[in-house]
Amino acid sequence: MYRIVMFAWLCIALFCPLALVGQTLSHYKGSYQNGQANYTYYENTNLERIMHGKFSYTAKLTDYSPVTYQLTGAYEHNAKHGVWECQTIRTVTDKRVGTVNITESFTGTFTQGQRQGVWTYTKTVREQKSSKTTPTTTKTTAQFNFVNNTLTGHIDFDGIKGQLSPDGLFTGNWQLQHKDWRNDTEYLASFYQNTITGLTLRQMATGQINYQYREPNVVMALPNHTQAIQTHNGQQ
């Protein structure tokens, strides 16, 4: 029994230090890509930093209005892993509309560096015309499905509706609605494996068609055109 215990301790003494060489976690907090980051890491045999553990990043930028950008998550041996959240906070001040705070976030899961499963987008808009008025808040959400870092499935986001194939290709019928102060416009498109086979541009209020393109036989030019024709005719 004594010899077994001594052998175990000898293994620990000999092999554990080797396994930990270059993988002692260090902490960094400071400047990082035009902002500030806080993360842990270790160095590999080439003295390269390998992020491992929690990560956070904040940056304050200004274009036409101040924007705060925040990113939180974790790394596992330099690959994003687990839940990550990206958030932007923008404040717009205008004499006509008052103060508008816009917060957008995108949250989901990484598995060894690849987006997987459902990711959720949330947009919250808080408007207040003056200090004497009650602020109003509107919130919209949308969900996106990822498989091995590829966006797939049904899309319904900000006036855009359509379908992506398991390979992430545009397929079937798509709708895009664009609204501005002059008129509301609708684009209706049909796709086959990322190739557009039809497009209609019309006014939403009157139904007037401004432009229309229909060419379902364009799939004849595709490598797998026989299958495309069968699909178009409803035979598959």
Short mmCIF file of C-alpha atoms in Angstrom, two decimals:
data_model
loop_
_atom_site.label_atom_id
_atom_site.label_comp_id
_atom_site.label_asym_id
_atom_site.label_seq_id
_atom_site.Cartn_x
_atom_site.Cartn_y
_atom_site.Cartn_z
CA MET A 1 0.00 0.00 0.00
CA TYR A 2 2.83 2.36 0.90
CA ARG A 3 4.49 1.71 -2.47
CA ILE A 4 1.22 2.48 -4.34
CA VAL A 5 0.80 5.81 -2.52
CA MET A 6 4.41 6.76 -3.21
CA PHE A 7 3.98 5.89 -6.89
CA ALA A 8 0.87 8.10 -7.09
CA TRP A 9 2.69 11.05 -5.51
CA LEU A 10 5.61 10.53 -7.87
CA CYS A 11 3.28 10.69 -10.88
CA ILE A 12 1.75 13.93 -9.61
CA ALA A 13 5.16 15.47 -8.99
CA LEU A 14 6.49 14.47 -12.41
CA PHE A 15 3.55 15.11 -14.72
CA CYS A 16 1.42 17.89 -13.21
CA PRO A 17 4.07 20.60 -13.55
CA LEU A 18 4.51 19.63 -17.21
CA ALA A 19 0.78 19.83 -17.84
CA LEU A 20 0.60 23.29 -16.30
CA VAL A 21 3.57 24.77 -18.17
CA GLY A 22 2.32 27.76 -20.19
CA GLN A 23 -1.20 27.45 -18.77
CA THR A 24 -0.99 29.45 -15.57
CA LEU A 25 -3.86 31.90 -15.82
CA SER A 26 -3.01 35.58 -15.81
CA HIS A 27 -5.35 38.56 -15.64
CA TYR A 28 -5.46 41.52 -18.00
CA LYS A 29 -7.43 44.73 -17.56
CA GLY A 30 -6.74 47.67 -19.82
CA SER A 31 -6.79 49.04 -23.37
CA TYR A 32 -8.12 46.71 -26.05
CA GLN A 33 -9.31 47.52 -29.60
CA ASN A 34 -10.41 51.14 -29.03
CA GLY A 35 -11.96 50.27 -25.67
CA GLN A 36 -11.31 48.55 -22.35
CA ALA A 37 -11.19 44.79 -21.76
CA ASN A 38 -11.06 42.53 -18.74
CA TYR A 39 -10.10 38.89 -19.26
CA THR A 40 -7.95 35.95 -18.14
CA TYR A 41 -5.47 34.11 -20.32
CA TYR A 42 -2.44 31.83 -20.43
CA GLU A 43 0.52 31.73 -22.79
CA ASN A 44 1.28 28.81 -25.08
CA THR A 45 4.74 27.54 -26.01
CA ASN A 46 5.03 30.31 -28.62
CA LEU A 47 4.29 32.92 -25.93
CA GLU A 48 0.95 33.70 -27.58
CA ARG A 49 -1.95 34.72 -25.37
CA ILE A 50 -4.71 32.12 -25.22
CA MET A 51 -7.90 33.55 -23.76
CA HIS A 52 -9.45 31.27 -21.18
CA GLY A 53 -12.22 32.24 -18.76
CA LYS A 54 -14.52 35.24 -18.47
CA PHE A 55 -14.23 38.13 -20.91
CA SER A 56 -15.76 41.62 -20.93
CA TYR A 57 -15.25 44.59 -23.22
CA THR A 58 -16.57 48.17 -23.21
CA ALA A 59 -16.08 50.97 -25.70
CA LYS A 60 -17.57 54.43 -26.02
CA LEU A 61 -17.77 55.69 -29.57
CA THR A 62 -19.25 58.74 -31.26
CA ASP A 63 -20.55 59.10 -34.79
CA TYR A 64 -23.68 61.25 -34.99
CA SER A 65 -24.53 60.40 -31.38
CA PRO A 66 -22.75 58.79 -28.38
CA VAL A 67 -22.72 54.98 -28.43
CA THR A 68 -21.66 52.57 -25.68
CA TYR A 69 -20.66 49.10 -26.86
CA GLN A 70 -20.52 46.21 -24.37
CA LEU A 71 -19.54 42.58 -24.89
CA THR A 72 -19.55 39.81 -22.26
CA GLY A 73 -18.90 36.09 -22.41
CA ALA A 74 -16.22 33.48 -21.85
CA TYR A 75 -13.45 31.71 -23.72
CA GLU A 76 -12.33 28.11 -23.53
CA HIS A 77 -8.80 27.75 -24.85
CA ASN A 78 -9.19 30.75 -27.19
CA ALA A 79 -12.62 29.70 -28.50
CA LYS A 80 -15.81 31.49 -27.52
CA HIS A 81 -17.83 29.13 -25.37
CA GLY A 82 -21.06 29.45 -23.41
CA VAL A 83 -23.45 32.41 -23.30
CA TRP A 84 -22.38 35.66 -24.94
CA GLU A 85 -24.15 39.01 -25.05
CA CYS A 86 -23.45 42.02 -27.25
CA GLN A 87 -25.16 45.27 -26.33
CA THR A 88 -25.17 48.78 -27.78
CA ILE A 89 -26.63 51.80 -26.01
CA ARG A 90 -27.22 54.96 -28.03
CA THR A 91 -28.59 58.32 -26.88
CA VAL A 92 -30.04 60.75 -29.43
CA THR A 93 -31.09 64.27 -28.49
CA ASP A 94 -33.17 66.36 -30.88
CA LYS A 95 -35.25 69.50 -30.34
CA ARG A 96 -38.21 67.99 -32.19
CA VAL A 97 -38.36 64.56 -30.51
CA GLY A 98 -36.52 65.21 -27.24
CA THR A 99 -34.24 62.48 -25.86
CA VAL A 100 -34.29 58.98 -27.29
CA ASN A 101 -32.39 56.09 -25.66
CA ILE A 102 -31.97 53.03 -27.87
CA THR A 103 -30.67 49.78 -26.38
CA GLU A 104 -30.01 46.78 -28.63
CA SER A 105 -28.75 43.38 -27.49
CA PHE A 106 -27.94 40.06 -29.13
CA THR A 107 -27.66 37.04 -26.84
CA GLY A 108 -26.91 33.40 -27.52
CA THR A 109 -24.62 30.43 -27.03
CA PHE A 110 -21.27 29.53 -28.54
CA THR A 111 -19.96 25.95 -28.57
CA GLN A 112 -16.23 25.81 -29.18
CA GLY A 113 -16.28 29.01 -31.22
CA GLN A 114 -19.45 28.34 -33.20
CA ARG A 115 -22.89 29.87 -32.70
CA GLN A 116 -25.41 27.20 -31.83
CA GLY A 117 -29.14 27.20 -31.19
CA VAL A 118 -31.46 30.15 -30.71
CA TRP A 119 -30.04 33.67 -30.49
CA THR A 120 -32.30 36.49 -29.32
CA TYR A 121 -32.25 40.09 -30.51
CA THR A 122 -33.92 42.72 -28.33
CA LYS A 123 -34.42 46.42 -29.07
CA THR A 124 -35.76 48.82 -26.45
CA VAL A 125 -36.55 52.45 -27.35
CA ARG A 126 -37.25 54.98 -24.59
CA GLU A 127 -38.48 58.40 -25.71
CA GLN A 128 -39.03 61.52 -23.62
CA LYS A 129 -39.93 64.80 -25.32
CA SER A 130 -39.11 66.94 -22.29
CA SER A 131 -38.45 66.72 -18.56
CA LYS A 132 -42.13 67.52 -18.00
CA THR A 133 -43.50 64.62 -20.05
CA THR A 134 -43.78 60.94 -19.21
CA PRO A 135 -41.36 58.76 -21.17
CA THR A 136 -42.68 56.06 -23.49
CA THR A 137 -40.98 52.70 -24.01
CA THR A 138 -41.32 50.24 -26.88
CA LYS A 139 -39.66 46.83 -27.06
CA THR A 140 -39.23 44.46 -29.99
CA THR A 141 -37.63 41.02 -30.10
CA ALA A 142 -36.61 38.54 -32.75
CA GLN A 143 -35.06 35.08 -32.69
CA PHE A 144 -32.50 33.51 -35.00
CA ASN A 145 -31.45 29.89 -35.22
CA PHE A 146 -27.83 28.87 -35.79
CA VAL A 147 -26.45 25.43 -36.64
CA ASN A 148 -22.66 25.20 -36.56
CA ASN A 149 -22.34 28.97 -37.02
CA THR A 150 -24.77 29.00 -39.99
CA LEU A 151 -27.97 31.04 -39.81
CA THR A 152 -30.90 28.83 -40.83
CA GLY A 153 -34.69 28.58 -40.67
CA HIS A 154 -37.40 31.22 -40.51
CA ILE A 155 -36.48 34.92 -40.45
CA ASP A 156 -38.89 37.58 -39.16
CA PHE A 157 -37.01 40.74 -38.29
CA ASP A 158 -37.54 44.47 -38.81
CA GLY A 159 -39.94 44.11 -41.74
CA ILE A 160 -38.05 41.20 -43.30
CA LYS A 161 -39.65 37.76 -43.57
CA GLY A 162 -38.31 34.68 -45.29
CA GLN A 163 -36.65 31.30 -45.02
CA LEU A 164 -33.05 30.08 -45.06
CA SER A 165 -32.17 26.51 -45.98
CA PRO A 166 -30.19 24.20 -43.63
CA ASP A 167 -27.12 25.38 -45.56
CA GLY A 168 -27.97 29.04 -44.90
CA LEU A 169 -29.13 29.78 -48.47
CA PHE A 170 -32.05 32.07 -49.41
CA THR A 171 -34.97 29.91 -50.43
CA GLY A 172 -38.70 30.29 -51.09
CA ASN A 173 -40.59 33.57 -50.79
CA TRP A 174 -39.21 36.66 -49.03
CA GLN A 175 -40.87 39.93 -48.05
CA LEU A 176 -39.23 43.23 -47.18
CA GLN A 177 -41.23 46.27 -46.09
CA HIS A 178 -39.60 49.69 -46.11
CA LYS A 179 -41.36 52.62 -44.49
CA ASP A 180 -40.36 56.28 -44.60
CA TRP A 181 -42.00 59.69 -44.51
CA ARG A 182 -42.78 59.65 -48.25
CA ASN A 183 -44.33 56.23 -48.84
CA ASP A 184 -44.32 52.62 -47.70
CA THR A 185 -42.70 50.23 -50.15
CA GLU A 186 -42.83 46.44 -50.29
CA TYR A 187 -40.41 44.09 -52.00
CA LEU A 188 -41.59 40.53 -52.74
CA ALA A 189 -38.89 38.12 -53.89
CA SER A 190 -38.61 34.41 -54.59
CA PHE A 191 -35.37 32.43 -54.35
CA TYR A 192 -33.97 29.04 -55.20
CA GLN A 193 -30.66 28.23 -53.47
CA ASN A 194 -29.59 31.89 -53.27
CA THR A 195 -30.67 32.59 -56.87
CA ILE A 196 -33.48 35.10 -57.29
CA THR A 197 -36.27 33.85 -59.56
CA GLY A 198 -38.74 36.69 -59.12
CA LEU A 199 -39.02 40.21 -57.72
CA THR A 200 -41.93 42.61 -57.31
CA LEU A 201 -41.70 46.18 -56.03
CA ARG A 202 -44.98 47.81 -55.08
CA GLN A 203 -46.53 50.58 -52.99
CA MET A 204 -48.14 49.17 -49.85
CA ALA A 205 -50.94 51.76 -49.63
CA THR A 206 -52.21 51.65 -53.23
CA GLY A 207 -50.90 48.29 -54.43
CA GLN A 208 -49.32 49.99 -57.43
CA ILE A 209 -46.59 47.82 -58.94
CA ASN A 210 -43.47 49.82 -59.76
CA TYR A 211 -41.33 46.93 -60.96
CA GLN A 212 -41.79 43.23 -61.59
CA TYR A 213 -39.39 40.50 -62.64
CA ARG A 214 -40.41 36.87 -63.14
CA GLU A 215 -37.97 34.29 -64.44
CA PRO A 216 -38.51 30.92 -62.73
CA ASN A 217 -36.63 29.17 -65.56
CA VAL A 218 -33.43 30.88 -64.47
CA VAL A 219 -32.83 27.68 -62.48
CA MET A 220 -32.11 25.95 -65.81
CA ALA A 221 -28.69 27.56 -65.67
CA LEU A 222 -27.93 26.02 -62.30
CA PRO A 223 -25.82 22.85 -62.02
CA ASN A 224 -28.71 20.90 -60.49
CA HIS A 225 -31.38 22.38 -62.76
CA THR A 226 -33.46 19.18 -63.11
CA GLN A 227 -34.18 19.07 -59.39
CA ALA A 228 -34.86 22.82 -59.43
CA ILE A 229 -37.51 22.48 -62.16
CA GLN A 230 -39.21 19.61 -60.32
CA THR A 231 -39.28 21.66 -57.14
CA HIS A 232 -40.70 24.69 -58.95
CA ASN A 233 -43.48 22.61 -60.53
CA GLY A 234 -44.42 21.13 -57.18
CA GLN A 235 -43.31 17.60 -58.04
CA GLN A 236 -40.96 17.38 -55.05
#
